[in-house]
PDB file of C-alpha atoms and ligand atoms in Angstrom:
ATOM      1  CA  UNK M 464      26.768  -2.874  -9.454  1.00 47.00           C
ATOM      2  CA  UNK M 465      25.801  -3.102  -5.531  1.00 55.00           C
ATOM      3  CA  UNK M 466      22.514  -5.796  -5.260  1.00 68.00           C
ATOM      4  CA  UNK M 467      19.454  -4.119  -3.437  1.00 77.00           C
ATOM      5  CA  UNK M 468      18.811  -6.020  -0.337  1.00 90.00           C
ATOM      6  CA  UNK M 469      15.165  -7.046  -0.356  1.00 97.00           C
ATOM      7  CA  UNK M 470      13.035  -7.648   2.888  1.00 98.00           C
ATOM      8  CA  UNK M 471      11.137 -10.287   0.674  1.00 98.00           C
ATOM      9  CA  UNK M 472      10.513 -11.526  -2.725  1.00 97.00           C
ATOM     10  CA  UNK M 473       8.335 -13.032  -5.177  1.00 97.00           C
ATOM     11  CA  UNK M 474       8.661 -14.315  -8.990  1.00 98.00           C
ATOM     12  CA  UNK M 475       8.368 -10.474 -10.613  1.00 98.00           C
ATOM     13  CA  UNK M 476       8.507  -8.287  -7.541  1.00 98.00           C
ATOM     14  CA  UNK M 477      10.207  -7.535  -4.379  1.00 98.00           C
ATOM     15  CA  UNK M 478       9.906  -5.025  -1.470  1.00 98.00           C
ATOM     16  CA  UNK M 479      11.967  -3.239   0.377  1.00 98.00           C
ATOM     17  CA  UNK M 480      11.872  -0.035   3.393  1.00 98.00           C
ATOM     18  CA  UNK M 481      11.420   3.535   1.239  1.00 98.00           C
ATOM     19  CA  UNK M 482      14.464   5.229   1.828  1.00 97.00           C
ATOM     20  CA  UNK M 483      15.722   9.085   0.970  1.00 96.00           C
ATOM     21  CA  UNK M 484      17.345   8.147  -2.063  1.00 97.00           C
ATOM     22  CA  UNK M 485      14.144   7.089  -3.543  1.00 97.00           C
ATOM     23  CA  UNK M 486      13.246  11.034  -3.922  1.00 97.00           C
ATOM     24  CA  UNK M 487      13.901  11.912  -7.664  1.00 97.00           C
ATOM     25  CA  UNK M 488      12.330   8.241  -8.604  1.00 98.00           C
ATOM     26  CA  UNK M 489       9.297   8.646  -6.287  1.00 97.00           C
ATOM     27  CA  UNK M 490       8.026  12.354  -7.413  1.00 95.00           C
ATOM     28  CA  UNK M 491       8.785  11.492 -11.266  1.00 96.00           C
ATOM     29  CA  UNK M 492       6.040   8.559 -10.844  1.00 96.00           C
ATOM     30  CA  UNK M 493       4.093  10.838  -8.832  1.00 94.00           C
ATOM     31  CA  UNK M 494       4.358  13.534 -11.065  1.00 93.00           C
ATOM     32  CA  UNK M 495       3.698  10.679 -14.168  1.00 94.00           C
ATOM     33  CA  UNK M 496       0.478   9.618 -12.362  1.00 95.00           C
ATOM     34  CA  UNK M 497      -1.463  12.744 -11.188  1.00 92.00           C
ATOM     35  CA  UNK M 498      -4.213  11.983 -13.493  1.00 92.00           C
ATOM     36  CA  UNK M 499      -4.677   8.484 -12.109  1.00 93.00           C
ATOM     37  CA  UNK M 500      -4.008   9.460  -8.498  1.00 93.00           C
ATOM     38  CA  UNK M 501      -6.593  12.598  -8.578  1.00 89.00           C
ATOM     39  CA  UNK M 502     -10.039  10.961  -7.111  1.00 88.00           C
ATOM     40  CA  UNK M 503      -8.590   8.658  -4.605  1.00 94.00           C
ATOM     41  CA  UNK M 504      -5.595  10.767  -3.082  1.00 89.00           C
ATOM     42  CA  UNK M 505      -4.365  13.784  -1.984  1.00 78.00           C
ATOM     43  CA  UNK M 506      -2.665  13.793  -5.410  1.00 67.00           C
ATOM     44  CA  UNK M 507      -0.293  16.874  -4.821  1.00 72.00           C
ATOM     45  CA  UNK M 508       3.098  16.831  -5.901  1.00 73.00           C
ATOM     46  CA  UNK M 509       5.531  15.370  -3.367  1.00 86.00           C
ATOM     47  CA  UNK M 510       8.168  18.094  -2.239  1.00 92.00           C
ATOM     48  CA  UNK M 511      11.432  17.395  -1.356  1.00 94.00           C
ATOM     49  CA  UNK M 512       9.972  19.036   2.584  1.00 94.00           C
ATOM     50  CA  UNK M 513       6.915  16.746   2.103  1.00 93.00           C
ATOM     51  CA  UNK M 514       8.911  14.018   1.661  1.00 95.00           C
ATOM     52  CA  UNK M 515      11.026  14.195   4.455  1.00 96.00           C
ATOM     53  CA  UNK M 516       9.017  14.420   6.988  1.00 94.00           C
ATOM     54  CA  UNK M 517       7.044  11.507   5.384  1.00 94.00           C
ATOM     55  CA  UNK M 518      10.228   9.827   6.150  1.00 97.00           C
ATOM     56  CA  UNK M 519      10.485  10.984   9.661  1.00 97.00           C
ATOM     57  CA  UNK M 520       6.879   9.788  10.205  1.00 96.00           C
ATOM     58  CA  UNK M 521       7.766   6.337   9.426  1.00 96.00           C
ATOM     59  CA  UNK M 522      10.429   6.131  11.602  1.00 96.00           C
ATOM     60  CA  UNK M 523       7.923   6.135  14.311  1.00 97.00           C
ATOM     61  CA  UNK M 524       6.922   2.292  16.133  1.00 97.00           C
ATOM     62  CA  UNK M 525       3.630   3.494  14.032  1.00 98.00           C
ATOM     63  CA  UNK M 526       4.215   3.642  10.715  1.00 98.00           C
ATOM     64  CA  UNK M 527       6.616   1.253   8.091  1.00 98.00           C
ATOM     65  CA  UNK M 528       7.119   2.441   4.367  1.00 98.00           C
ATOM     66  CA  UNK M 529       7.921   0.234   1.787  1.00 98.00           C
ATOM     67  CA  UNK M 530       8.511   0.317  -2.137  1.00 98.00           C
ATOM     68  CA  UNK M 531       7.831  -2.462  -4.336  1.00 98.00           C
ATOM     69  CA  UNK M 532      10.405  -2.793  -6.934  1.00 98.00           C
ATOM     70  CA  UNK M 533      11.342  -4.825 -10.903  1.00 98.00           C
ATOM     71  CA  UNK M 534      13.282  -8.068  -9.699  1.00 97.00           C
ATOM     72  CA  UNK M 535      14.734  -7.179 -12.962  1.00 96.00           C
ATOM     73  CA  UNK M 536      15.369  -3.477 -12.871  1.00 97.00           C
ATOM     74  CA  UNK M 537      15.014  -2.677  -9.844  1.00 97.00           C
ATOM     75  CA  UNK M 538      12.221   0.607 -11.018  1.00 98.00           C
ATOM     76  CA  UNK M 539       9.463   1.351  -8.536  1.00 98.00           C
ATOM     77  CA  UNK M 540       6.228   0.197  -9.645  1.00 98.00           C
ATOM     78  CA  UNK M 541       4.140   0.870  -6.046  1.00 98.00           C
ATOM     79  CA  UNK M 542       4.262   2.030  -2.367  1.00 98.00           C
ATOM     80  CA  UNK M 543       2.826   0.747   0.619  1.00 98.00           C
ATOM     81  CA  UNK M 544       2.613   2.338   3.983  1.00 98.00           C
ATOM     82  CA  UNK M 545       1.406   0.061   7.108  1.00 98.00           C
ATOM     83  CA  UNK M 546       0.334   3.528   9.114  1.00 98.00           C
ATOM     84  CA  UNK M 547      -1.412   3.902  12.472  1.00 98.00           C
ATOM     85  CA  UNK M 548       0.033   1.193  14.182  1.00 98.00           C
ATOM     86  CA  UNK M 549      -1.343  -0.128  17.140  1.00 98.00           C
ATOM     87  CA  UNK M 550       0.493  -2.613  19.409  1.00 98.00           C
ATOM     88  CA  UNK M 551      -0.891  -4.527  22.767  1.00 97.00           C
ATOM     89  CA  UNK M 552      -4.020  -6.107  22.647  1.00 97.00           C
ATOM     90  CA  UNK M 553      -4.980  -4.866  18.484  1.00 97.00           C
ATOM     91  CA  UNK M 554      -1.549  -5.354  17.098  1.00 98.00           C
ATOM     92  CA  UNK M 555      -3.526  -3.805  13.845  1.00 98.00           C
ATOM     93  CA  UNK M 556      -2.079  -1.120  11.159  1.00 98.00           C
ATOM     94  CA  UNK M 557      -3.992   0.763   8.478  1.00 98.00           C
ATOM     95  CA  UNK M 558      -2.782   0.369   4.470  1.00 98.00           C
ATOM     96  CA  UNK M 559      -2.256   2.916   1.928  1.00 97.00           C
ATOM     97  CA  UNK M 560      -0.952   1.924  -1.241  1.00 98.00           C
ATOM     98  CA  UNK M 561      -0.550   3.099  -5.030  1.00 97.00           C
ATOM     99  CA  UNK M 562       0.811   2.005  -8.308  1.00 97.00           C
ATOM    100  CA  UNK M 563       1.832   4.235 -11.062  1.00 97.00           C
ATOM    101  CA  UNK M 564       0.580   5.107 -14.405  1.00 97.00           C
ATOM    102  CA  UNK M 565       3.262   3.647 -16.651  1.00 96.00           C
ATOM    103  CA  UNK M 566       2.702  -0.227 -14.755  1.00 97.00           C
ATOM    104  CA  UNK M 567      -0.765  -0.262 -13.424  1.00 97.00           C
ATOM    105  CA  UNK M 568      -2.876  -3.069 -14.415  1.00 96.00           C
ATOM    106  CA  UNK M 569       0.243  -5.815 -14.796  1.00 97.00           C
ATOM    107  CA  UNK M 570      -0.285  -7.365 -10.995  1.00 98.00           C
ATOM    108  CA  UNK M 571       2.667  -5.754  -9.577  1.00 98.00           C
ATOM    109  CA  UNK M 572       0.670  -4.306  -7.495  1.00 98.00           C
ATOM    110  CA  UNK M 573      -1.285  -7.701  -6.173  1.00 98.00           C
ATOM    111  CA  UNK M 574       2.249  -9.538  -6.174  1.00 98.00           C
ATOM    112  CA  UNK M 575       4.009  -6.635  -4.205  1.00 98.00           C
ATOM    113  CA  UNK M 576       0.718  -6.217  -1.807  1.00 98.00           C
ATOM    114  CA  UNK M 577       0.887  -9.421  -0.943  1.00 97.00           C
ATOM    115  CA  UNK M 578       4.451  -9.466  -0.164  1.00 98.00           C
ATOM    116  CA  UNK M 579       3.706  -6.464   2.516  1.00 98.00           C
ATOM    117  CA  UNK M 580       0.872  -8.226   4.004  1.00 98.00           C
ATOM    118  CA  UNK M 581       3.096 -11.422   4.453  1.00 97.00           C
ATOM    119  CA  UNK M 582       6.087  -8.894   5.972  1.00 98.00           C
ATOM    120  CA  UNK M 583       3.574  -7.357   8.106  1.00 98.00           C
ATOM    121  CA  UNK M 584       1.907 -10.497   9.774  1.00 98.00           C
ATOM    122  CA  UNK M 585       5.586 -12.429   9.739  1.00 97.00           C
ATOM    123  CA  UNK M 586       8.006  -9.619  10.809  1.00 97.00           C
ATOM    124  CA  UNK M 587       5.903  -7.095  11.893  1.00 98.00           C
ATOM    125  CA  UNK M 588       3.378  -9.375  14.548  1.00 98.00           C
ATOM    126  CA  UNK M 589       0.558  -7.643  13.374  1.00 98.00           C
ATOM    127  CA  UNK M 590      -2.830  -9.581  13.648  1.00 98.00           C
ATOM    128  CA  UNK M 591      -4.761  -7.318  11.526  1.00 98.00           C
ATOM    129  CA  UNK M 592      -4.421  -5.064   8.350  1.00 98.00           C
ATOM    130  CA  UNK M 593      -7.492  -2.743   7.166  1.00 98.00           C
ATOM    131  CA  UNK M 594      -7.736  -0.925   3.962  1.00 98.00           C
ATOM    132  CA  UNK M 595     -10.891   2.196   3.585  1.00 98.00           C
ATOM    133  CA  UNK M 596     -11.648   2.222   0.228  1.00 98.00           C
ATOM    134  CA  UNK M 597     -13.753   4.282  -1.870  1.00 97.00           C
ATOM    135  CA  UNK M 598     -16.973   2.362  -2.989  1.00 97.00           C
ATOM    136  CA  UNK M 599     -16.184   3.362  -6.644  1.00 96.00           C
ATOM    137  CA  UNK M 600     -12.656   2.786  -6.433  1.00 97.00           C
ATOM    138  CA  UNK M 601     -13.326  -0.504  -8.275  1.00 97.00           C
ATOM    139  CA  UNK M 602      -9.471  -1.264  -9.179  1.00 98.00           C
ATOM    140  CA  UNK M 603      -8.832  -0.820  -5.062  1.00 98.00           C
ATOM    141  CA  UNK M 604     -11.552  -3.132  -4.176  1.00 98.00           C
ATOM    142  CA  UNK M 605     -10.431  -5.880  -6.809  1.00 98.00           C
ATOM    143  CA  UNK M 606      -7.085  -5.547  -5.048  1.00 98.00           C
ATOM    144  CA  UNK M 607      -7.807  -6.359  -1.731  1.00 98.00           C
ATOM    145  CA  UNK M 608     -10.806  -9.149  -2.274  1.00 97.00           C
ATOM    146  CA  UNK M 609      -7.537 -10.416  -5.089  1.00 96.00           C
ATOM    147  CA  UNK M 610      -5.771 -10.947  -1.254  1.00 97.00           C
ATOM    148  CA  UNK M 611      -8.482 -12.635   0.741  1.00 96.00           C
ATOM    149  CA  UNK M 612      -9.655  -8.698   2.525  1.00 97.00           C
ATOM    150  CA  UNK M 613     -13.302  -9.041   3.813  1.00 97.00           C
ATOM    151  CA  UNK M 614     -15.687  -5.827   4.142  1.00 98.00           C
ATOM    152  CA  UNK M 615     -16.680  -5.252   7.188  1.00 97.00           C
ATOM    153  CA  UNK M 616     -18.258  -2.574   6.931  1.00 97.00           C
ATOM    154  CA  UNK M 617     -19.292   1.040   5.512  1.00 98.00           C
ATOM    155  CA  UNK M 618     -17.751   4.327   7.095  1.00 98.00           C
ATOM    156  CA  UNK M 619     -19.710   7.676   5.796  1.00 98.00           C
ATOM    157  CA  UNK M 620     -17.752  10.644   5.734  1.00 98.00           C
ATOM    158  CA  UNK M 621     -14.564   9.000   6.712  1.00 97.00           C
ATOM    159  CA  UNK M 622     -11.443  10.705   4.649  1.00 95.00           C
ATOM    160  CA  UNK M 623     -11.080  14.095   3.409  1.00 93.00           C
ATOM    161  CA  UNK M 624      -9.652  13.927   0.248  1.00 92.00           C
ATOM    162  CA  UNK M 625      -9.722  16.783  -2.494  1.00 87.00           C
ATOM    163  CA  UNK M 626     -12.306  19.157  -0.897  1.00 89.00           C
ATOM    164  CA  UNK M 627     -14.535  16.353   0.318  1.00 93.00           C
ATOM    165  CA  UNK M 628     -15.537  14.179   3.001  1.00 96.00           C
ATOM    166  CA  UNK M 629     -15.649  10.980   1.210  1.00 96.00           C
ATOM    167  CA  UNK M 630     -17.354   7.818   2.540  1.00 97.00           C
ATOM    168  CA  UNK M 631     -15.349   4.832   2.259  1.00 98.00           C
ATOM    169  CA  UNK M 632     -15.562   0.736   2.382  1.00 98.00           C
ATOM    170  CA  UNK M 633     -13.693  -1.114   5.805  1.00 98.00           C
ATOM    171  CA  UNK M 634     -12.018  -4.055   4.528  1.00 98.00           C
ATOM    172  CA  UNK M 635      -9.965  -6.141   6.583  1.00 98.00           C
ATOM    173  CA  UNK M 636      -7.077  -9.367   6.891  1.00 98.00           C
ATOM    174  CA  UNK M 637      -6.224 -11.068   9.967  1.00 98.00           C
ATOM    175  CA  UNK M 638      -3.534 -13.204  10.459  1.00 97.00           C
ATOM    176  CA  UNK M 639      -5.315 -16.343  10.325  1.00 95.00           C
ATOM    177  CA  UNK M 640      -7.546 -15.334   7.348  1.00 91.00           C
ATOM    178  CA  UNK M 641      -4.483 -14.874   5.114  1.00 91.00           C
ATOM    179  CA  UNK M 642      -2.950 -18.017   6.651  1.00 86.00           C
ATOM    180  CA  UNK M 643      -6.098 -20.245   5.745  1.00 83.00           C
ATOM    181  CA  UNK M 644      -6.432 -18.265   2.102  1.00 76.00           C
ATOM    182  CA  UNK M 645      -2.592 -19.378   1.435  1.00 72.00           C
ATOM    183  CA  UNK M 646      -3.437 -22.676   2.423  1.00 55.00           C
ATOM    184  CA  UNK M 647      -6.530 -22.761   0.375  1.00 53.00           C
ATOM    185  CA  UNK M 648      -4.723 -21.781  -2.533  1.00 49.00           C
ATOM    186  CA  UNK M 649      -2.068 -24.021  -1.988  1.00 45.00           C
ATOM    187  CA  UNK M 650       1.736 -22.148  -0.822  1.00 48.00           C
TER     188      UNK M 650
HETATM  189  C1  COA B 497      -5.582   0.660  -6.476  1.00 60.81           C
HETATM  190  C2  COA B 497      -4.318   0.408  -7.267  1.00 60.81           C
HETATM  191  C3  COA B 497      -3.104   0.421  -6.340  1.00 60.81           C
HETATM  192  C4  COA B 497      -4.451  -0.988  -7.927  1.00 60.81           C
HETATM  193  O1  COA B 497      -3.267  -1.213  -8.654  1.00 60.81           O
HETATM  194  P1  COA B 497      -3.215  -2.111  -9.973  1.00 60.81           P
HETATM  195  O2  COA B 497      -2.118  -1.556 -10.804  1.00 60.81           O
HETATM  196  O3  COA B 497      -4.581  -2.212 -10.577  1.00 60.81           O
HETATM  197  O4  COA B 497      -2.837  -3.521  -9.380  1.00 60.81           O
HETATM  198  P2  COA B 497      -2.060  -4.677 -10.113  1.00 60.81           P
HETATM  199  O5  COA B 497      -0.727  -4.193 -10.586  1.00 60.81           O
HETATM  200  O6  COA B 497      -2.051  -5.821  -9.186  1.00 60.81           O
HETATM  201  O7  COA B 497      -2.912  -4.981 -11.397  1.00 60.81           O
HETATM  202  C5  COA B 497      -4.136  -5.685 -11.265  1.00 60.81           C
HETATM  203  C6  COA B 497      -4.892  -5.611 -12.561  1.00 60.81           C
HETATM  204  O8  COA B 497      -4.048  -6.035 -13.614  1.00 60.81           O
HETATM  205  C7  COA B 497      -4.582  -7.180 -14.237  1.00 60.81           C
HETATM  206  N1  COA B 497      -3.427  -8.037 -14.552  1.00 60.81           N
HETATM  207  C8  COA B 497      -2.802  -8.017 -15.754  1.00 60.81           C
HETATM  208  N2  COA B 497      -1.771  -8.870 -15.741  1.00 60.81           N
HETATM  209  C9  COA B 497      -1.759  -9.459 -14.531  1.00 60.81           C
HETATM  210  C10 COA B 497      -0.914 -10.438 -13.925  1.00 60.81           C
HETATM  211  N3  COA B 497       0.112 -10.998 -14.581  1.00 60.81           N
HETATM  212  N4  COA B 497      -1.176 -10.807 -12.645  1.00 60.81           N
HETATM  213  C11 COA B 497      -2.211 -10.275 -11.966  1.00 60.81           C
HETATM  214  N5  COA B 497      -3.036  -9.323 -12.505  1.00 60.81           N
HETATM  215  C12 COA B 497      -2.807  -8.918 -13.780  1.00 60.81           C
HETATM  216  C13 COA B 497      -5.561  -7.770 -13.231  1.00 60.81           C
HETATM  217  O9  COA B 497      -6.567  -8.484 -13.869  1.00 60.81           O
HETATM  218  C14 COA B 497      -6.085  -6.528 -12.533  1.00 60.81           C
HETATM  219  O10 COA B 497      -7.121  -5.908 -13.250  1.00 60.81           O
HETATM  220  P3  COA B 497      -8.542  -5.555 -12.505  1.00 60.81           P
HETATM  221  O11 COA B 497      -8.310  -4.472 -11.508  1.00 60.81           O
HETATM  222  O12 COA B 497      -9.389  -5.103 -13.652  1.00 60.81           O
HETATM  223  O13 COA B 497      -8.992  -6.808 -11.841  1.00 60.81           O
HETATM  224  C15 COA B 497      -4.132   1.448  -8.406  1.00 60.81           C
HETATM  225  O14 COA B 497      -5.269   1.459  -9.240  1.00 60.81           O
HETATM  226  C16 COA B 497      -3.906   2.860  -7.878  1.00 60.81           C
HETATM  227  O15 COA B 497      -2.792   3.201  -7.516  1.00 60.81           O
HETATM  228  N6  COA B 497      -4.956   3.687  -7.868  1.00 60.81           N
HETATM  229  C17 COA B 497      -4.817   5.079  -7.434  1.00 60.81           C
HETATM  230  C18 COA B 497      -4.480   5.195  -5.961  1.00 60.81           C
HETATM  231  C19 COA B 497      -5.464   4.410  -5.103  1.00 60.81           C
HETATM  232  O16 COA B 497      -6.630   4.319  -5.418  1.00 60.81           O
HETATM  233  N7  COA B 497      -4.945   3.868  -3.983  1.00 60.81           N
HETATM  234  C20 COA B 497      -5.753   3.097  -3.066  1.00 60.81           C
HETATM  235  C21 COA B 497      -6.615   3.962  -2.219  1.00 60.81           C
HETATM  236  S1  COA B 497      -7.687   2.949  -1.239  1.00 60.81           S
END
């Protein structure tokens, strides 16, 4: 059986760069987790087209795509894109993530997160990572305060998602803020 190579892991989890081959996998747990995807995404199903040139985008400098997969099985339990990457003075990229229905809730999600964020300030140089979140999206927030994010601020109007402008939460990392959290909590 060939071993997955894996950019980085931890005890349950690892993460690695979403790749074509991930297709039939990816739009079953999309397809699995419409319900729970419906207020916070653009929950349509992913099309073979759609998800091409989803790859295409993030083989741009401003985008990176990961999965987060099973140490044991190697199944998908989340994505994470780093998008809108911005280099030079900023060195800052935007997160989108989801889990899927049949393993929310277990902290693969919080495990494979973090992984990204220490990927992103390690390999990638970035100095900052924001996430816009929903004000009632309360299992978002949990995630990111779970990883040391702090709100910044409040943006009305800011995504248009399902019909709607909806307003959304900033909440932000930098580098030294996860740096001082890892410390604090003692890896
Ligand atoms: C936001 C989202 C990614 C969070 O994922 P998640 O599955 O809740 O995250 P985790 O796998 O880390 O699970 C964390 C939850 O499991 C619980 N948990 C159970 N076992 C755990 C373990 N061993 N370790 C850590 N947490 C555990 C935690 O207490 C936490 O519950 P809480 O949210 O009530 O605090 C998910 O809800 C989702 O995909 N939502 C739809 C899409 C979305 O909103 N995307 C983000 C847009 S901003």
């Amino acid at each position: 059986m060939a071993t997955t190579r894996y950019l980085l892991q931890g005890p349950r989890v690892a993460i690695r760069h979403v790749c074509r081959q991930d297709y039939a996998e990816l739009s079953a747990l999309h397809e699995e987790s419409a319900e729970m995807h419906r207020r916070w995404l653009d929950a349509r199903a992913i099309t073979l087209e759609a998800f091409e040139s989803s790859l295409a985008r993030l083989e741009q400098p401003t985008h990176e795509g990961f999965v987060i997969c099973l140490l044991d099985t190697s199944a998908i339990v989340g994505g994470v894109n780093v998008n809108n990457i911005v280099r030079g003075a900023l060195q800052s990229g935007t997160l989108g993530y989801t889990s899927y229905a049949s393993t929310t809730g277990r902290g693969y999600m919080t495990e494979g997160l973090g992984l990204v964020i220490q990927f992103a300030f390690d390999q990638l140089e970035l100095h900052r990572l924001e996430a816009n979140i929903q004000p009632d999206n309360a299992s978002s927030l949990n995630l990111v305060k779970r990883l040391g994010f702090k709100r910044e601020g409040y943006s009305a109007a800011f995504q248009f998602i399902n019909d709607e402008w909806r307003d959304h939460e900033r909440w932000a990392l930098t580098a030294e803020t996860a740096q001082a959290s890892n410390h604090r909590i003692g890896n």
